[in-house]
Every structure is written in structure tokens, then in C-alpha cells.
Coordinates of C-alpha atoms and ligand atoms in Angstrom, one line a residue:
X1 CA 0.0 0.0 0.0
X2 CA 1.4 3.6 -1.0
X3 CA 0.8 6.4 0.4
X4 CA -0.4 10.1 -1.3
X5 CA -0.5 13.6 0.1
X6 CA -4.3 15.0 -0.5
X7 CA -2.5 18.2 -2.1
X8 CA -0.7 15.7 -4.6
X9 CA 2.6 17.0 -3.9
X10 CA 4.6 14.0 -2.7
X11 CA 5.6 11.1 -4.3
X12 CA 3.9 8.0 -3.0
X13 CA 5.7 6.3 -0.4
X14 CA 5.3 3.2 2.3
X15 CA 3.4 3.0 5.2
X16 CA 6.9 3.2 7.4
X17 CA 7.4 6.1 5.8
X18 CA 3.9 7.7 5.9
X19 CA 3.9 7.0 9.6
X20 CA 7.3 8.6 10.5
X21 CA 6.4 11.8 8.1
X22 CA 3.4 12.5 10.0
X23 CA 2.1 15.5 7.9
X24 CA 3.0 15.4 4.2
X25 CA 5.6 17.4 3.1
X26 CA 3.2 19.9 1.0
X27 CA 1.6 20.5 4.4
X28 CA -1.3 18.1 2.4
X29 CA -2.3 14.8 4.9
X30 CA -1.4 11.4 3.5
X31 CA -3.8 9.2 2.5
X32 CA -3.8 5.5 0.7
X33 CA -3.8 5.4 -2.8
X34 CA -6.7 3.1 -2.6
X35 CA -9.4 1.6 -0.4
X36 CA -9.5 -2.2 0.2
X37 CA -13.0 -3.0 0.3
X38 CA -14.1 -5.8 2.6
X39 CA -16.0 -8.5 1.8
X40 CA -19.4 -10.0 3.3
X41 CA -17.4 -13.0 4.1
X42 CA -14.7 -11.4 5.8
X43 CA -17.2 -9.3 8.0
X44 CA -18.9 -12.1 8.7
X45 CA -15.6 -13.9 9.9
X46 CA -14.5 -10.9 11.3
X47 CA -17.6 -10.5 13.8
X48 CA -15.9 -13.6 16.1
X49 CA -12.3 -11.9 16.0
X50 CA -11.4 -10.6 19.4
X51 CA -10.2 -6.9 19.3
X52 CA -6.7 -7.8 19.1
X53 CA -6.8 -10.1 16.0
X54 CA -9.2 -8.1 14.0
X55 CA -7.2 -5.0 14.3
X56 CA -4.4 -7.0 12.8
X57 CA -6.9 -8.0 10.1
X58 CA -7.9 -4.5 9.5
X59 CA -4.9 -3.2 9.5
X60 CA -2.9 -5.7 7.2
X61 CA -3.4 -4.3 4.0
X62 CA -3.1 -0.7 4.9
X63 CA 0.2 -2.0 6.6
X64 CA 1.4 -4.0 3.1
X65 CA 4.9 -5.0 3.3
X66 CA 6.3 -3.4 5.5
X67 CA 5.4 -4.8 8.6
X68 CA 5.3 -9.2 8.3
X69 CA 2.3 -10.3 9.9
X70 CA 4.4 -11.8 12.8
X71 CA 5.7 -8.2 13.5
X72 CA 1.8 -6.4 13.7
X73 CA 0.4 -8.8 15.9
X74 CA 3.5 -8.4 18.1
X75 CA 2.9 -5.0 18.1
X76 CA -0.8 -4.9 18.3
X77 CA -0.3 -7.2 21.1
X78 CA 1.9 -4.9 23.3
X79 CA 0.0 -1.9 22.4
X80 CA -3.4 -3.3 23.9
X81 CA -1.4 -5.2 27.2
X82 CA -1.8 -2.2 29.6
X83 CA -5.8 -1.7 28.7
X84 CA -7.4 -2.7 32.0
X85 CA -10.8 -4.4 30.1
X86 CA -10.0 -7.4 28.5
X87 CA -12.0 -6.7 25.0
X88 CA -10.5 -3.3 25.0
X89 CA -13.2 -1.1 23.4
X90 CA -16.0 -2.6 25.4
X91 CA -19.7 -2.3 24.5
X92 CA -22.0 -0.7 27.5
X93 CA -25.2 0.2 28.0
X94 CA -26.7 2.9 29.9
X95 CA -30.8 2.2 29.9
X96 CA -31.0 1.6 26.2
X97 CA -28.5 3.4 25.0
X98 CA -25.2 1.3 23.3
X99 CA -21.9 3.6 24.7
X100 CA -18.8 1.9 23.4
X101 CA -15.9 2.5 25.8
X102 CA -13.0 3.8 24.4
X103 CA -11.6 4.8 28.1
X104 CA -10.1 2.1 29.1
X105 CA -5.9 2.0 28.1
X106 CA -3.4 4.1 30.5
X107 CA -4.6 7.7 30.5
X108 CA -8.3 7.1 30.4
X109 CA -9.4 8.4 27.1
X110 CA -9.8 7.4 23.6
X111 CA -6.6 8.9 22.1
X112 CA -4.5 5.6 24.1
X113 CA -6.3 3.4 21.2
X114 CA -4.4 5.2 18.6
X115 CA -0.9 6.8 20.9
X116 CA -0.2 3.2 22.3
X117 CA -0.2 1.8 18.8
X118 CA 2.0 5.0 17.4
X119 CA 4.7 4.6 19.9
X120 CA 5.4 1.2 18.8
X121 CA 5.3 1.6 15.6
X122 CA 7.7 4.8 16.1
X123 CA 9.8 2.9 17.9
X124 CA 9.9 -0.3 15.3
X125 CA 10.6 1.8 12.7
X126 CA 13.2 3.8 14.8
X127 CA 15.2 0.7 15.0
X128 CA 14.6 -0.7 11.9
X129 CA 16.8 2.6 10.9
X130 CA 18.6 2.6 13.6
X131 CA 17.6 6.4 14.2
X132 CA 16.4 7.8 16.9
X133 CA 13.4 10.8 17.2
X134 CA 13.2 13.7 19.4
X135 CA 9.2 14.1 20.2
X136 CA 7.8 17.6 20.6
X137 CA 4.3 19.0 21.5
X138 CA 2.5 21.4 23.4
X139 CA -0.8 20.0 24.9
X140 CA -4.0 21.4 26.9
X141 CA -5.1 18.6 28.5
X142 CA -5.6 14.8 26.8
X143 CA -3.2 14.8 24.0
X144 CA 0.2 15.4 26.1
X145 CA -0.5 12.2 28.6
X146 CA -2.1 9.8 26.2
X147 CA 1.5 10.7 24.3
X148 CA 4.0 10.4 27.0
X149 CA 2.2 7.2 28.3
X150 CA 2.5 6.0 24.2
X151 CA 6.4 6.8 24.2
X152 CA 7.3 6.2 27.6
X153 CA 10.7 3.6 28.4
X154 CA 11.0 3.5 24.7
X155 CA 14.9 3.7 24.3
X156 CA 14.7 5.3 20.5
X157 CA 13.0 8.6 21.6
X158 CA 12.5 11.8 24.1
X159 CA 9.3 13.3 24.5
X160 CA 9.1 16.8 25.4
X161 CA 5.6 18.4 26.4
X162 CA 5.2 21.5 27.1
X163 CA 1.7 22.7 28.8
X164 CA 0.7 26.1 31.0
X165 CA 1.9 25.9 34.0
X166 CA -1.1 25.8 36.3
X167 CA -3.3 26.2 34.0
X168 CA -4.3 22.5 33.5
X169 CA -6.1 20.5 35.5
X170 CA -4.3 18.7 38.5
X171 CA -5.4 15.6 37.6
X172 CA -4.3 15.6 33.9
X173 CA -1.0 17.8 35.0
X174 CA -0.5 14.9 37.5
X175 CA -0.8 12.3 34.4
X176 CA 1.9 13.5 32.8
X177 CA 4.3 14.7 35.6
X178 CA 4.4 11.5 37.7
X179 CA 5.4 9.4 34.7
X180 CA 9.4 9.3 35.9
X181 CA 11.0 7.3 33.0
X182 CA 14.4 9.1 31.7
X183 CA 12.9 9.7 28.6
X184 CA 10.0 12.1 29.4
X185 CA 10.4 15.9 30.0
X186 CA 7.4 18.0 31.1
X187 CA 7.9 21.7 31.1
X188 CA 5.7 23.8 32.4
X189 CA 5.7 27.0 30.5
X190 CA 5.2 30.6 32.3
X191 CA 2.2 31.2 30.3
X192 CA -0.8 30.1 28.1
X193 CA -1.9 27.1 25.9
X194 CA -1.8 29.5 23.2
X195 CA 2.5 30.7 24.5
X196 CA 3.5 26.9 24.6
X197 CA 1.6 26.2 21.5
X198 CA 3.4 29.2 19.4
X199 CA 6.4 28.2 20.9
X200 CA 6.7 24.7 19.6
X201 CA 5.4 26.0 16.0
X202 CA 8.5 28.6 16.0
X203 CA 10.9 25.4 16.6
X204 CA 9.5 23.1 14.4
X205 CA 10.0 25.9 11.7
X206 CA 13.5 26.7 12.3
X207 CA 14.6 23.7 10.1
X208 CA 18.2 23.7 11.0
X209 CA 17.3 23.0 14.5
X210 CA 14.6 20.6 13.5
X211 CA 17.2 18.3 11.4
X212 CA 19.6 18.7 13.4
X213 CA 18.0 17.5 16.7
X214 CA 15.4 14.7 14.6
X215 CA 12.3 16.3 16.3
X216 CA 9.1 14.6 15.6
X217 CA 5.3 15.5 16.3
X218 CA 2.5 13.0 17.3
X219 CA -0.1 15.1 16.3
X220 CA -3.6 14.1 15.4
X221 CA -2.8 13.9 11.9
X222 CA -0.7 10.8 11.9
X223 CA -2.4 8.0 9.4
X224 CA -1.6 5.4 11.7
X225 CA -4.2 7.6 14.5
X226 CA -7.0 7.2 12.2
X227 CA -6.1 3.3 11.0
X228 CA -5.8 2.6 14.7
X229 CA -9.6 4.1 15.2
X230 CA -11.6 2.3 12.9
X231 CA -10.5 -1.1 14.6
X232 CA -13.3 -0.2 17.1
X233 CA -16.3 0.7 14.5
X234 CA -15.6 -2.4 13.1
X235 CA -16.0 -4.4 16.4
X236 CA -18.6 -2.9 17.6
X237 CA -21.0 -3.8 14.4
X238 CA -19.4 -7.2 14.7
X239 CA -20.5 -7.1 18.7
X240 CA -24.1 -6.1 17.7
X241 CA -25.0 -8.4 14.5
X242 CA -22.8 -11.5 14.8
X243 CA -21.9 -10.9 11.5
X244 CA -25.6 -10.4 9.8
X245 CA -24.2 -8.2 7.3
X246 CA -28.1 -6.9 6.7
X247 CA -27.8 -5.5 10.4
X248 CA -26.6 -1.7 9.7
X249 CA -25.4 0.5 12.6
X250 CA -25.0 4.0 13.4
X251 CA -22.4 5.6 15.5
X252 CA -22.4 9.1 17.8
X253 CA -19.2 10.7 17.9
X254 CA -17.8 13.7 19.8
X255 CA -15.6 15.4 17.3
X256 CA -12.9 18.0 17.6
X257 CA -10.2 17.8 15.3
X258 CA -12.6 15.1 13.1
X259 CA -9.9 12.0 13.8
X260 CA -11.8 10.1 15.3
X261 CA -15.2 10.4 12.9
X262 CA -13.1 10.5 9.9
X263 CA -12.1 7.0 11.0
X264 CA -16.1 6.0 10.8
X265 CA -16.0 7.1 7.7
X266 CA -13.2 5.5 6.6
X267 CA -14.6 1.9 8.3
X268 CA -17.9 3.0 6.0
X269 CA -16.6 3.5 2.7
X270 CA -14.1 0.6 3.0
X271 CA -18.0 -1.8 3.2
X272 CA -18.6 -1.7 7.3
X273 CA -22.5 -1.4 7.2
X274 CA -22.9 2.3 8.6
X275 CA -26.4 3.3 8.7
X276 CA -25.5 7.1 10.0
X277 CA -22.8 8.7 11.6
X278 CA -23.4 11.2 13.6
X279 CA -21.0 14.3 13.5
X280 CA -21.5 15.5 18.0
X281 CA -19.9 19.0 18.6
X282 CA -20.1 21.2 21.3
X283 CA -20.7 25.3 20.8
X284 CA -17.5 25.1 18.7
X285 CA -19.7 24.0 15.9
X286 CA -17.7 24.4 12.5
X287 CA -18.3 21.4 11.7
X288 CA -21.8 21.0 12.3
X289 CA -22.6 24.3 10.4
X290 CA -20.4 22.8 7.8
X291 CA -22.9 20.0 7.2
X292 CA -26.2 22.1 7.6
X293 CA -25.3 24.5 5.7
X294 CA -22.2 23.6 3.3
X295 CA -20.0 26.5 4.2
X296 CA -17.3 26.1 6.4
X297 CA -16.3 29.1 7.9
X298 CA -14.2 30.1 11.1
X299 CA -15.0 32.1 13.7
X300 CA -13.6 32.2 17.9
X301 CA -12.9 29.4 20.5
X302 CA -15.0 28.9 22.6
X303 CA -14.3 27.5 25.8
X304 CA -16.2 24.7 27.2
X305 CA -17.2 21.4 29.2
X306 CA -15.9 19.4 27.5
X307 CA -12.4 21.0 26.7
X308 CA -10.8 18.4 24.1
X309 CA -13.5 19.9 21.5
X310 CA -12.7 23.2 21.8
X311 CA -11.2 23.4 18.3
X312 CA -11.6 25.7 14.8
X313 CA -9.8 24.1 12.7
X314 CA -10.2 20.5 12.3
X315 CA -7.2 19.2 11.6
X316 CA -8.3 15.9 9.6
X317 CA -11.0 17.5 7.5
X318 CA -9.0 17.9 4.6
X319 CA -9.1 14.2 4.4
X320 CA -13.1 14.3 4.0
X321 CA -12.4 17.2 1.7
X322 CA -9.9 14.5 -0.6
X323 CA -13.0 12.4 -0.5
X324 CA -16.1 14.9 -0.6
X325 CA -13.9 16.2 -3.8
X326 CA -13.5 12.7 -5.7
X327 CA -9.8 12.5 -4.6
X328 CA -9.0 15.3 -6.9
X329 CA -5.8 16.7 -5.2
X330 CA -5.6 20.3 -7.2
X331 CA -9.3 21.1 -6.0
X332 CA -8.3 20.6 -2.6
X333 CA -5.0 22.9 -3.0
X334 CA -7.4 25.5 -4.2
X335 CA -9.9 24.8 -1.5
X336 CA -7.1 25.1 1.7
X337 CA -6.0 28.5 -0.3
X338 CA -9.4 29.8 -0.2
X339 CA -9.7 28.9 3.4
X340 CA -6.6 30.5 4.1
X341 CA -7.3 33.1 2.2
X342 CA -11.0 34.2 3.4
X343 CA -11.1 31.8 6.2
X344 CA -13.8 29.8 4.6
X345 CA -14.3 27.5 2.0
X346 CA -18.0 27.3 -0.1
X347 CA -19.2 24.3 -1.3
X348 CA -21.7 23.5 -4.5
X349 CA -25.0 22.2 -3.7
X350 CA -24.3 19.0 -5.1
X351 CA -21.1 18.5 -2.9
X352 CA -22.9 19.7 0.2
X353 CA -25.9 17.4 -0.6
X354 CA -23.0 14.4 -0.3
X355 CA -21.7 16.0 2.9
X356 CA -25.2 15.6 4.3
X357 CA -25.7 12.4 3.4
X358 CA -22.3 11.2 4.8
X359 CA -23.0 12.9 8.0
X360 CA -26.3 13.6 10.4
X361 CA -24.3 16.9 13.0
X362 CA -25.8 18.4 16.1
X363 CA -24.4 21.4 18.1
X364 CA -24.6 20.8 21.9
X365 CA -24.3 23.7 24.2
X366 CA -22.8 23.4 28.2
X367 CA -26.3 23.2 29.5
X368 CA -27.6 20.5 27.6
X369 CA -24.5 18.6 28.6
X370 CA -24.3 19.0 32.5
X371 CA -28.8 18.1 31.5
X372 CA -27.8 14.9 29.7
X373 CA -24.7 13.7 32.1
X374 CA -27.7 14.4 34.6
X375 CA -30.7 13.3 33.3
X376 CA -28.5 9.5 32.2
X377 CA -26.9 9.2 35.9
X378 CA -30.5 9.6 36.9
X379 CA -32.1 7.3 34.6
X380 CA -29.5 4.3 34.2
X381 CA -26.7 4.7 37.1
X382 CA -24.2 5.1 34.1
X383 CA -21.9 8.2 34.4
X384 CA -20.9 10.0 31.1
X385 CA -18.0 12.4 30.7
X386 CA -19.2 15.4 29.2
X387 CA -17.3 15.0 25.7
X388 CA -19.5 11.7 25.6
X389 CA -22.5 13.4 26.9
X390 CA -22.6 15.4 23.5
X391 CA -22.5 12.6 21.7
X392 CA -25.0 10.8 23.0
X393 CA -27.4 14.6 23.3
X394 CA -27.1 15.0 19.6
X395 CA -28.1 11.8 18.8
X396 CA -31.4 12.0 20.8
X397 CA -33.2 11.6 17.6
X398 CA -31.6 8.0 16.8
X399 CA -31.9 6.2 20.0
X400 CA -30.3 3.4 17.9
X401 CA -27.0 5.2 17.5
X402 CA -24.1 3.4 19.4
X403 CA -22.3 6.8 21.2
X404 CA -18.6 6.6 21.9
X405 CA -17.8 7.1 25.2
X406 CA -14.1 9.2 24.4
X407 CA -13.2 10.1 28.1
X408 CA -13.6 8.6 31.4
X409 CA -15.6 10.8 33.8
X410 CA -12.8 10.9 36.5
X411 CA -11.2 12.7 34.2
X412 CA -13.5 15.8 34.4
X413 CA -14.9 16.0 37.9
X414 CA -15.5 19.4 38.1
X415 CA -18.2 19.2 35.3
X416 CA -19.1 15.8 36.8
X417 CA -19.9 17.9 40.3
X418 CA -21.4 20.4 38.6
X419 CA -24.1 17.9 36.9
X420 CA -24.6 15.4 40.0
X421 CA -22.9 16.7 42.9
X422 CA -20.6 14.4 43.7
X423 CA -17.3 12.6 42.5
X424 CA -16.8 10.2 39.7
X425 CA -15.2 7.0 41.2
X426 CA -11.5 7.0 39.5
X427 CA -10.5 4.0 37.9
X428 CA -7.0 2.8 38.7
X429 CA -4.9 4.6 36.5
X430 CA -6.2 7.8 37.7
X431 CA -5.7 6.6 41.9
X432 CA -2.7 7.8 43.9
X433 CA -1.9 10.9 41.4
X434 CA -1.8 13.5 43.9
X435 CA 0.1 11.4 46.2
X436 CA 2.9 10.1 43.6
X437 CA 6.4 11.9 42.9
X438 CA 6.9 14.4 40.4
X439 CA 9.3 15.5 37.7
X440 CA 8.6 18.7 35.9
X441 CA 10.6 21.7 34.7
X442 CA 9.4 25.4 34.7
X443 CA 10.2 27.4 31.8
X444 CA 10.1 30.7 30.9
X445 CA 7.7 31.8 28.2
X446 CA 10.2 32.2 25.8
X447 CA 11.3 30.4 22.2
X448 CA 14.9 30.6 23.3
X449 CA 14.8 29.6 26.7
X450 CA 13.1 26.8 25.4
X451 CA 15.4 25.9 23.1
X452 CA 18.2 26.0 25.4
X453 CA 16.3 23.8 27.5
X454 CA 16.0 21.4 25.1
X455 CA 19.8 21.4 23.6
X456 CA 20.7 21.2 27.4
X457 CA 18.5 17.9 27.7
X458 CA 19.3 16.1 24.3
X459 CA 23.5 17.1 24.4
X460 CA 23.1 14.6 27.7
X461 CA 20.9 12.3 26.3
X462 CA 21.9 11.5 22.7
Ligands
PLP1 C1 -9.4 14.3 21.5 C2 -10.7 14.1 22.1 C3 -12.0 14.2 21.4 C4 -12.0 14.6 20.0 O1 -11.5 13.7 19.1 P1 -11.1 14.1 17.6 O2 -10.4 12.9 17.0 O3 -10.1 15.3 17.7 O4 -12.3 14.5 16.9 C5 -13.1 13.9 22.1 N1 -13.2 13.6 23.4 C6 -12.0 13.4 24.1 C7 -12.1 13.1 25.5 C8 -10.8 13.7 23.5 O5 -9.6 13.5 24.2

């Protein structure tokens, strides 16, 4: 399987090689030449695959030759060993609701799925080279722990993340902080999200220092993120019709930077039997305006509830664009100008009519989440976090949908008070946090003191 940037400027290359680029060198997203389409028969067979041999399966061909199938499983293997639920992705039910658990590897949220897989693969590749990767990234919340924990002991790379000091919560500060393996630097920067975040952007464009010291993002952008994800669409229609290819299912998804529905998508056009996908945001709604209306236009962030949604720019959408637009890579170059030209890109009535049909989208505000984290603790015992709670409010009008539960609820207690009043009871990874030793370095918010920080670190580590 090759590899192509959806702006058409990169030669195709290998899946090692599409996994280690991250973002196409265009500044396009890589995307596989072509689709494998599965078969009834294989769904069929595939509905008694336990989640570790059918993401092997699903993965293979994307994967081609360049992993043996010997090496995958080994890898999918150790990626899904620290997941404390022995099916890994889980269907639940709260009342009559289908929530399939994605909260259940190291850091509690769904992004371990996807980070525990990358940081083997990084590291197979890695030594494959015999190179070694310098990992950079400046995180609000979910993104920096479910990375560190993905990277962690792994004798090929460093992992720097940089968040505002103070600024996130303790429990997901503690996530990353406590983790005490040589390998892992937390800074805390003297300043915003926003002052770490421009920070890392300066240093990954000054290129001399970005060749010279092998840095390396894990951003949300990666291909193997989104292969990783539609392992669990595919188990959970092979959970709920035993392989009855006539049985069609929809699927509720809280969406940010559109990863993790893009991956439905994906699961959809490669033959999965997707009845609707439902596109869940909170008052950051570009998306969902996108599909009403077929213009997709920025405006603010918003901040929120449910905090790892509070996003503009979806990184991943120009992968639906590739697809919306018949993989035709020149009309998306002139679609991303217009967007950063005008901040908006129009669509024709015909494309939006697709987009509509691709997609059902519902805008959720904070209220109606804190009423439906309520109003299902109340009803069924079961307690959603509040990125899940928008899922499963905008799909109120398909009771059917399965929602995606992206987030444990101990992972947001203060939204969790505010909608019942009491604590969510912390599952084990979350235990013992405050308690643990720490490792964290305070940085000023600067570029250069940053950089010397880091030159100081790798100079005694390389
Ligand atoms: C990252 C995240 C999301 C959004 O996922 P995308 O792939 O960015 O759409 C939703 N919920 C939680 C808890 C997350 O961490």
C-alpha cells in the first residue's frame, strides 16, 4: 500500500514512511492510494475476532509490506497489554443506550487506542533505521498524557511536552508529571496554551534545528491515529450483529479535530455497514454548520465542558475534503487557499448534498451537557464524561446510534460535580496521582529559553 498527500505534492511512499512523516511534506495529509473494500465474508468472519486479532486484520493491507504479519500482531499485542478491560473497546449500555468505551488503556481516554499503537510503531521503525526521534508537543489537557504514556521507556526517543503551568487541571498535570522514565520531559511553560503552543510551532520551523535535533510530532494527523480508530467501529458492528451483514449501525461521535469520525467514515466506505454517523460538537460548531449548511467558515474558540473539543480548525478535515472532492488533489489545493485566504471555504450544492448524506451533525451547548450527564446518571446509574455526553445529546433523535464514550468521567470532575454533585469514582490509573512523585521543569515563556532547555537535555541524552 502507498501512500499520497491530499494536495498531490509527494511522491507515494510506504506505510513506514507515511507513519514517521506524519504530515505530508506539502503541508497536504497522507492518505492510501486506494481503499480495500471488505467482503461480506470477511465481515462475517470478522464478527468472532477478538479486538486484538481483528485490528491485525484490518490493518494488514493498509500495513502491506512493510510490517510481516508476525511483527503487527507483536505489536498490536503490546499496544493493547496495559488496557485494563479485556475486550479493550468494550460495549456498554446505559438504559438503552449502546456507549462503546474507548476509556479504558493508560490515561483514560480514547486517544491511548491510537498513541499506544504510534509509539510502537515509532519505535519499530526507529530501529529498523537505527535512528532515533526527538518528540515535541505542546498539549492542553488529553493529547500530552495519552503521548507520553505512548512513548514512555522507549529507548529510540524523548518526548518533550510543554503545557501552561497551572493552567491545566491537576489531575491531567499529575498524568503527565508523575510518569518518571528518563525519557520524558514535562515543562511547564510561564504562560498560556496559546505561549507553549506558538512556541513549539516557531521550533519546528526553524529547520536547522529541527534536522539537526530529529524532532518529531504526534499530532492528530498521523495516518496510523485514524487506522488505529476504525479497529473499534468495526467491532462494535461485529459485537451487535454476529456478523448479519443486513444489520446496519450508526455511530455518535464527539468530534474536535474530526480524527476520530473521519475514522467511521473510513470503516464506512471501505464496506462496514454504517447506517448514520453522527458528527457530535459542542458550541464550537464548525463542523456542524459545515454540514447544515455547506459552508465552512471560522469564527472564535469557545471555551467549554468538554475541553478536548474546543477546536476551529479540524485538523483531519481535509481528508473528507480529498474524498467529498473525488480525490481530486488540485481542487483541494485550491480549496485550503481559499480557506486561508478568506477563512472559509463554499461548497456547490451538489457537494454539500453528499456532505449531508455522509453525516447527520448536532451542536450541543454546556447546558444540555451538565442536562444529559444528569438526566443518564438519573435514569441508568451510568456516568458519562461530558465529551460523551454530547455525543449521545445529539443523537437523541436516533436512539439506535451506538455513542462513543471518548473520556472517562474521573477525568473531568468538576463538570461531573457540577451535573450530580458528587465525585466520579477514579478508575486505577487515575488513583494515587496526587500522592505520587513528580518531575517537571518550569520554563520561561520564551522560544529561546526553550530551546536551550531542550539542547541542554538532548546534548546529555543523545
Ligand atoms: C481528542 C478528544 C476528542 C475529539 O477527538 P477528535 O479525533 O479530535 O475529533 C473527544 N473527546 C475526548 C475526551 C478527546 O480527548
Amino acid at each position: 500500500m502507498k501512500y499520497l498527500s491530499t494536495r498531490g505534492g509527494v511522491e507515494p511512499v510506504g506505510f513506514a514512511e507515511a507513519v514517521m512523516m506524519g504530515l505530508a511534506t506539502d503541508g497536504g495529509l497522507l492518505v492510501p492510494e486506494s481503499l480495500p473494500r471488505v467482503s461480506a465474508e470477511q465481515l462475517q468472519a470478522w464478527s468472532r475476532l477478538g479486538f486484538q486479532d481483528l485490528a491485525c486484520a484490518v490493518m494488514q493491507p493498509f500495513v502491506g509490506e512493510d510490517l510481516s504479519a508476525a511483527e503487527l500482531k507483536d505489536l498490536v499485542a503490546r499496544s493493547y497489554a496495559n488496557f485494563d478491560h479485556p475486550e479493550i473497546t468494550p460495549l456498554a449500555q446505559a438504559g438503552e443506550r449502546r456507549i462503546l468505551e474507548l476509556f479504558h488503556g493508560p490515561t483514560a481516554a480514547f486517544k491511548d487506542v491510537a498513541l499506544q499503537l504510534l509509539g510502537n510503531l515509532f519505535e519499530h521503525f526507529l530501529a529498523r533505521g537505527g535512528e532515533r526521534l526527538n518528540i515535541i508537543g505542546a498539549t492542553s489537557g488529553d493529547t500530552g498524557s495519552a503521548a507520553i504514556a505512548g512513548v514512555r521507556g522507549k529507548p529510540r526517543i524523548q518526548i518533550f511536552i510543554l503545557h501552561p503551568k497551572g493552567r491545566v487541571s491537576p489531575v491531567q498535570e499529575r498524568q503527565m508529571t508523575t510518569v518518571l522514565d528518563d525519557n520524558v520531559h514535562n515543562l511547564a511553560v510561564k504562560g498560556t496554551f496559546d505561549d507553549a503552543q506558538r512556541i513549539v510551532k516557531a521550533l519546528f520551523s526553524d529547520l536547522d534545528f529541527k534536522r539537526r535535533y530529529r524532532l518529531g510530532a504526534v499530532n492528530s494527523i498521523n495516518w496510523a491515529r485514524i487506522l488505529a480508530q476504525t479497529v473499534y467501529y468495526f467491532y462494535a458492528w461485529g459485537q451487535l450483529s454476529a456478523g448479519d451483514i443486513s444489520r446496519r449501525v450508526s455511530f455518535s461521535v464527539p468530534t474536535g479535530n474530526f480524527g476520530d469520525v473521519f475514522a467511521g467514515y473510513l470503516a464506512k466506505r471501505m464496506g462496514l455497514p454504517i447506517e448514520r454517523l453522527i458528527l457530535a460538537t459542542n458550541r464550537n460548531d464548525i463542523l456542524t454548520r459545515f454540514v447544515h449548511h455547506g459552508l465552512y467558515s471560522l469564527t472564535q474558540v469557545h471555551h467549554t465542558l468538554s475541553p478536548a473539543m474546543d477546536i476551529q480548525v479540524a485538523s483531519n478535515f481535509e481528508r473528507y475534503l480529498y474524498y467529498l472532492l473525488d480525490q481530486d488533489a488540485d481542487a483541494v489545493s485550491n480549496r485550503v487557499a481559499a480557506m486561508q485566504r478568506d477563512g472559509r471555504i463554499e461548497f456547490s450544492k451538489t457537494e454539500h448534498r453528499r456532505a449531508a448524506e455522509d453525516f447527520a451533525a448536532n451542536a450541543v451547548s454546556d447546558a444540555d451537557t451538565l442536562e444529559q450527564m444528569r438526566e443518564t446518571y438519573r435514569e441508568t446509574g451510568y456516568l458519562l464524561c461530558p465529551h460523551t455526553a454530547v455525543g449521545v445529546r445529539a443523537a437523541a433523535a436516533w436512539p439506535d446510534a451506538v455513542c462513543l464514550a471518548t473520556a472517562h468521567p474521573a477525568k473531568f470532575n468538576e463538570a461531573v460535580q457540577e451535573a450530580i454533585g458528587m465525585d466520579a469514582p477514579a478508575p486505577a490509573c487515575l488513583q494515587g496521582l496526587l500522592e505520587k512523585e513528580e518531575r517537571c521543569e518550569e520554563v520561561a515563556a520564551d522560544l529561546n529559553a526553550v530551546r536551550d532547555q531542550l539542547k541542554a537535555t538532548l546534548e546529555t541524552t543523545q
